[in-house]
Each structure stands twice: as structure tokens, then as C-alpha cells.
Amino acid sequence: MEYPSKLIENAVLELARLPGIGRKTALRLALHLLKAQTETTVSLAEALAKMRFDITYCRTCHSISDSEECGICANKLRDHGTVCVVSDVRDVIAIENTGQYQGVYHVLGGVISPIEGIGPADLNIDSLVSRAGADDSEIHEIILAISPTMEGDTTAFYLSRRLRDLPKVNLSTIARGIPMGGELEYADEITLGRSIVERQRQAR
Ligand code: ZN
């Protein structure tokens, strides 16, 4: 693609690095930002730079935070005895949006992936083990809420090995099953199979 200006081309190439943004969309965004009020474009650039430079991670759960301790860890009303282990901050946001979970979190920062060269030492696993094994720990349940991919299952298996020696801590995994409104016949075989194997007894 030919651009009338090197400045536009630079902006397009930077925008096109973003996930899901192709060159055409990048050009449309760049031209939009060029036509917008100067303050609008400058505020966007400043917000992005400020986010990148100023963001911190919670020292306890490693979720994104504006201070040393995130809002969830600092909240005395949450159940600090139950820890939900997720791979990514996006999972924290998704679970929070359900409004169904009152415990706290631990963000691994990824999953074990030999292909991508990500091993256990690259993830926040040691801090989870020491958090749950500390003498003054009140943690009695750890819920593994990791996506059921091959890497996710490897990570969950590794975590269960590391955590099984903690006598006070019960390990559980999130139930896997048919999505709400989903039709049984369209569920893939693995999901349907797991839904049967991990069936729940109905209260009488
Ligand atoms: Zn936290």
C-alpha cells in the first residue's frame, strides 16, 4: 500500500501491529485520528502511554492493579480462604462479571507451553505455592479455572502435583459442560463426554 505521507505510514504500521487490525482498518483509524480534535488524539496517546508506564501488578494475586494491592485482595468482604487460579487477567474480569464468585484470585500470567518455551518458572506458580503453604495462610480451597486446552490441562496437572502436599487445601476444578442455551447435538464430543462424566447430582 502506498501512503501519501511517511507520518501516516508510520501510524498505520503501528496500529496494524494490534491484534485483529489489518492495514485497511489501521489506515481508517489513522485518518480518523488525524481528522479528530487534536485533544482527542493526544488524550488517546497519553492514556496508552500512562497505562503502559504506570500500571502495576498486585503483589499477592498478580492481577493488574493501580497500587501494590488490588481492589479484590484489599476487600475484607471477599472470602480470602478460596483462591481461583486463572491464566490471565481477562479471566478475572470474566469471572467477576458473572457476579457469582466471592473468593480471591491468583493470576499465573500464562500457561505452560513447551512449544512457546514457557515453563513453570516463567509463571506465577512458586508464589501460589508459598501463598497457600504459608503458616498464617487461611486458604482452604484452590479452584483451578484454566482453559481446557492441551497447555491448560498440562498446567492444571502440574499445579495439582505442586499443591497436593498442602494438607489444609482442597483442590477443585471448574465444571466443564454445555454452554447456556447450547444444543446438545452441537456440543463437541469432548465437552459432551465431560458433561456426562462430571454430572452433578440433583438436590431432592
Ligand atoms: Zn490482588
Coordinates of C-alpha atoms and ligand atoms in Angstrom, one line a residue:
M1 CA 0.0 0.0 0.0
E2 CA 1.3 3.5 -0.9
Y3 CA 0.8 6.3 1.6
P4 CA 0.8 10.0 0.8
S5 CA 2.9 10.7 3.9
K6 CA 5.6 8.9 5.9
L7 CA 3.9 10.1 9.1
I8 CA 0.7 8.4 8.1
E9 CA 2.5 5.3 7.1
N10 CA 4.3 5.1 10.5
A11 CA 1.0 5.5 12.3
V12 CA -0.7 2.8 10.1
L13 CA 2.2 0.3 10.6
E14 CA 2.0 0.8 14.4
L15 CA -1.8 0.4 14.5
A16 CA -1.6 -2.7 12.3
R17 CA 0.5 -4.4 14.9
L18 CA -2.6 -4.6 17.1
P19 CA -4.5 -7.9 17.2
G20 CA -7.3 -8.1 14.7
I21 CA -6.3 -4.8 12.9
G22 CA -5.3 -5.2 9.3
R23 CA -3.7 -2.4 7.1
K24 CA -7.0 -1.1 5.8
T25 CA -8.6 -0.8 9.3
A26 CA -5.3 0.8 10.5
L27 CA -5.5 3.4 7.7
R28 CA -9.1 4.2 8.5
L29 CA -8.2 4.6 12.2
A30 CA -5.2 6.8 11.4
L31 CA -7.2 9.1 9.2
H32 CA -9.9 9.3 11.8
L33 CA -7.4 10.3 14.4
L34 CA -5.9 12.8 12.0
K35 CA -9.3 14.4 11.5
A36 CA -10.4 14.3 15.1
Q37 CA -9.8 17.2 17.5
T38 CA -6.2 17.4 18.5
E39 CA -7.0 16.9 22.2
T40 CA -8.8 13.6 21.3
T41 CA -5.8 12.1 19.6
V42 CA -3.4 13.4 22.2
S43 CA -5.6 12.0 25.1
L44 CA -5.6 8.6 23.5
A45 CA -1.8 8.6 23.1
E46 CA -1.4 9.8 26.7
A47 CA -3.8 7.3 28.1
L48 CA -2.0 4.4 26.3
A49 CA 1.5 5.6 27.4
K50 CA 0.3 6.2 31.0
M51 CA -1.3 2.7 31.2
R52 CA 2.0 1.2 29.9
F53 CA 4.3 3.1 32.3
D54 CA 2.2 3.4 35.4
I55 CA 0.4 0.1 35.7
T56 CA 1.4 -2.3 38.5
Y57 CA 0.6 -5.8 39.4
C58 CA -0.9 -6.9 42.8
R59 CA 1.9 -8.3 45.0
T60 CA -0.5 -11.0 46.2
C61 CA -2.5 -12.2 43.2
H62 CA -0.5 -10.7 40.3
S63 CA -3.7 -9.2 38.8
I64 CA -3.5 -5.7 37.2
S65 CA -3.7 -3.0 39.8
D66 CA -3.2 0.7 40.4
S67 CA -1.5 0.1 43.7
E68 CA 0.6 -2.6 45.5
E69 CA -2.6 -4.5 46.4
C70 CA -5.5 -4.9 44.0
G71 CA -9.1 -4.0 45.0
I72 CA -10.1 -7.6 45.3
C73 CA -7.2 -8.6 47.6
A74 CA -7.8 -5.4 49.7
N75 CA -11.5 -6.1 50.1
K76 CA -12.2 -7.6 53.6
L77 CA -15.6 -8.7 52.5
R78 CA -14.2 -11.2 50.0
D79 CA -13.6 -14.8 51.0
H80 CA -9.8 -15.0 51.4
G81 CA -9.9 -18.7 52.1
T82 CA -10.9 -19.5 48.5
V83 CA -8.4 -18.8 45.6
C84 CA -9.4 -19.1 42.0
V85 CA -6.3 -19.8 39.8
V86 CA -6.5 -18.3 36.3
S87 CA -4.0 -17.9 33.5
D88 CA -4.8 -14.4 32.6
V89 CA -6.3 -11.1 33.9
R90 CA -9.0 -11.4 31.2
D91 CA -10.3 -14.5 33.1
V92 CA -10.5 -12.5 36.4
I93 CA -12.6 -9.9 34.6
A94 CA -14.9 -12.6 33.0
I95 CA -15.4 -14.4 36.4
E96 CA -16.0 -11.1 38.2
N97 CA -18.6 -10.2 35.6
T98 CA -20.6 -13.3 36.5
G99 CA -21.2 -11.9 40.0
Q100 CA -21.1 -15.5 41.3
Y101 CA -17.7 -15.6 42.9
Q102 CA -16.8 -14.1 46.3
G103 CA -13.3 -15.5 46.7
V104 CA -9.9 -14.1 45.6
Y105 CA -7.7 -14.9 42.6
H106 CA -4.2 -15.9 41.6
V107 CA -3.1 -14.9 38.1
L108 CA -0.5 -17.2 36.6
G109 CA 0.4 -15.0 33.7
G110 CA 0.0 -17.7 31.0
V111 CA 0.1 -21.5 30.7
I112 CA 2.9 -24.0 30.5
S113 CA 3.8 -24.3 26.8
P114 CA 6.9 -26.2 25.8
I115 CA 6.4 -25.1 22.1
E116 CA 6.5 -21.5 23.1
G117 CA 9.3 -22.1 25.6
I118 CA 7.1 -21.2 28.6
G119 CA 8.0 -23.4 31.6
P120 CA 6.7 -23.4 35.2
A121 CA 9.4 -20.9 36.3
D122 CA 8.1 -18.3 33.8
L123 CA 4.7 -18.3 35.6
N124 CA 3.5 -17.1 39.0
I125 CA 3.4 -20.7 40.4
D126 CA 6.0 -20.5 43.2
S127 CA 4.2 -17.6 44.7
L128 CA 1.0 -19.5 44.6
V129 CA 2.6 -22.5 46.4
S130 CA 4.2 -20.2 49.1
R131 CA 1.0 -18.2 49.4
A132 CA -1.1 -21.4 50.1
G133 CA 1.6 -23.0 52.2
A134 CA 2.4 -20.1 54.5
D135 CA 2.0 -20.7 58.2
D136 CA -0.6 -18.0 58.5
S137 CA -2.4 -18.9 55.3
E138 CA -6.2 -19.1 55.6
I139 CA -6.6 -20.7 52.2
H140 CA -8.7 -23.9 52.3
E141 CA -9.7 -24.2 48.7
I142 CA -8.0 -23.6 45.4
I143 CA -10.1 -23.7 42.3
L144 CA -8.2 -24.3 39.1
A145 CA -10.1 -22.3 36.4
I146 CA -7.8 -22.9 33.4
S147 CA -8.9 -23.3 29.8
P148 CA -9.3 -27.0 28.8
T149 CA -6.6 -26.8 26.1
M150 CA -3.7 -29.2 26.0
E151 CA -1.4 -26.5 27.6
G152 CA -4.1 -25.6 30.1
D153 CA -4.5 -29.3 31.1
T154 CA -0.7 -29.6 31.5
T155 CA -0.6 -26.5 33.7
A156 CA -3.5 -27.8 35.8
F157 CA -1.8 -31.2 36.2
Y158 CA 1.5 -29.6 37.2
L159 CA -0.3 -27.3 39.7
S160 CA -2.2 -30.2 41.3
R161 CA 1.2 -32.0 41.8
R162 CA 2.7 -29.0 43.4
L163 CA -0.3 -28.3 45.6
R164 CA -1.3 -31.8 46.7
D165 CA 1.1 -31.9 49.7
L166 CA -0.7 -29.0 51.4
P167 CA -2.9 -30.8 53.9
K168 CA -5.4 -28.0 54.6
V169 CA -6.1 -27.1 51.0
N170 CA -8.8 -28.7 48.9
L171 CA -8.2 -28.6 45.1
S172 CA -11.1 -28.3 42.7
T173 CA -11.5 -27.5 39.0
I174 CA -14.3 -25.6 37.4
A175 CA -17.1 -27.7 35.9
R176 CA -17.0 -28.1 32.2
G177 CA -20.1 -28.6 30.3
I178 CA -22.7 -27.4 27.8
P179 CA -23.0 -23.7 27.4
M180 CA -26.2 -22.0 28.5
G181 CA -28.7 -22.1 25.6
G182 CA -26.5 -24.6 23.9
E183 CA -28.0 -27.6 22.0
L184 CA -26.6 -31.0 23.0
E185 CA -26.3 -32.1 19.4
Y186 CA -24.0 -29.2 18.6
A187 CA -21.6 -29.7 21.5
D188 CA -18.3 -31.3 20.6
E189 CA -17.8 -34.8 21.8
I190 CA -15.2 -34.0 24.4
T191 CA -17.4 -31.3 26.0
L192 CA -20.4 -33.6 25.9
G193 CA -18.4 -36.5 27.3
R194 CA -17.1 -34.4 30.2
S195 CA -20.6 -33.2 30.9
I196 CA -21.7 -36.8 31.4
V197 CA -18.7 -37.9 33.4
E198 CA -18.7 -34.8 35.6
R199 CA -22.5 -34.8 36.0
Q200 CA -24.0 -33.2 39.2
R201 CA -26.5 -35.0 41.4
Q202 CA -29.8 -33.1 41.6
A203 CA -30.9 -32.0 45.0
R204 CA -34.2 -33.8 46.0
Ligands
ZN1 ZN -4.7 -9.0 44.3

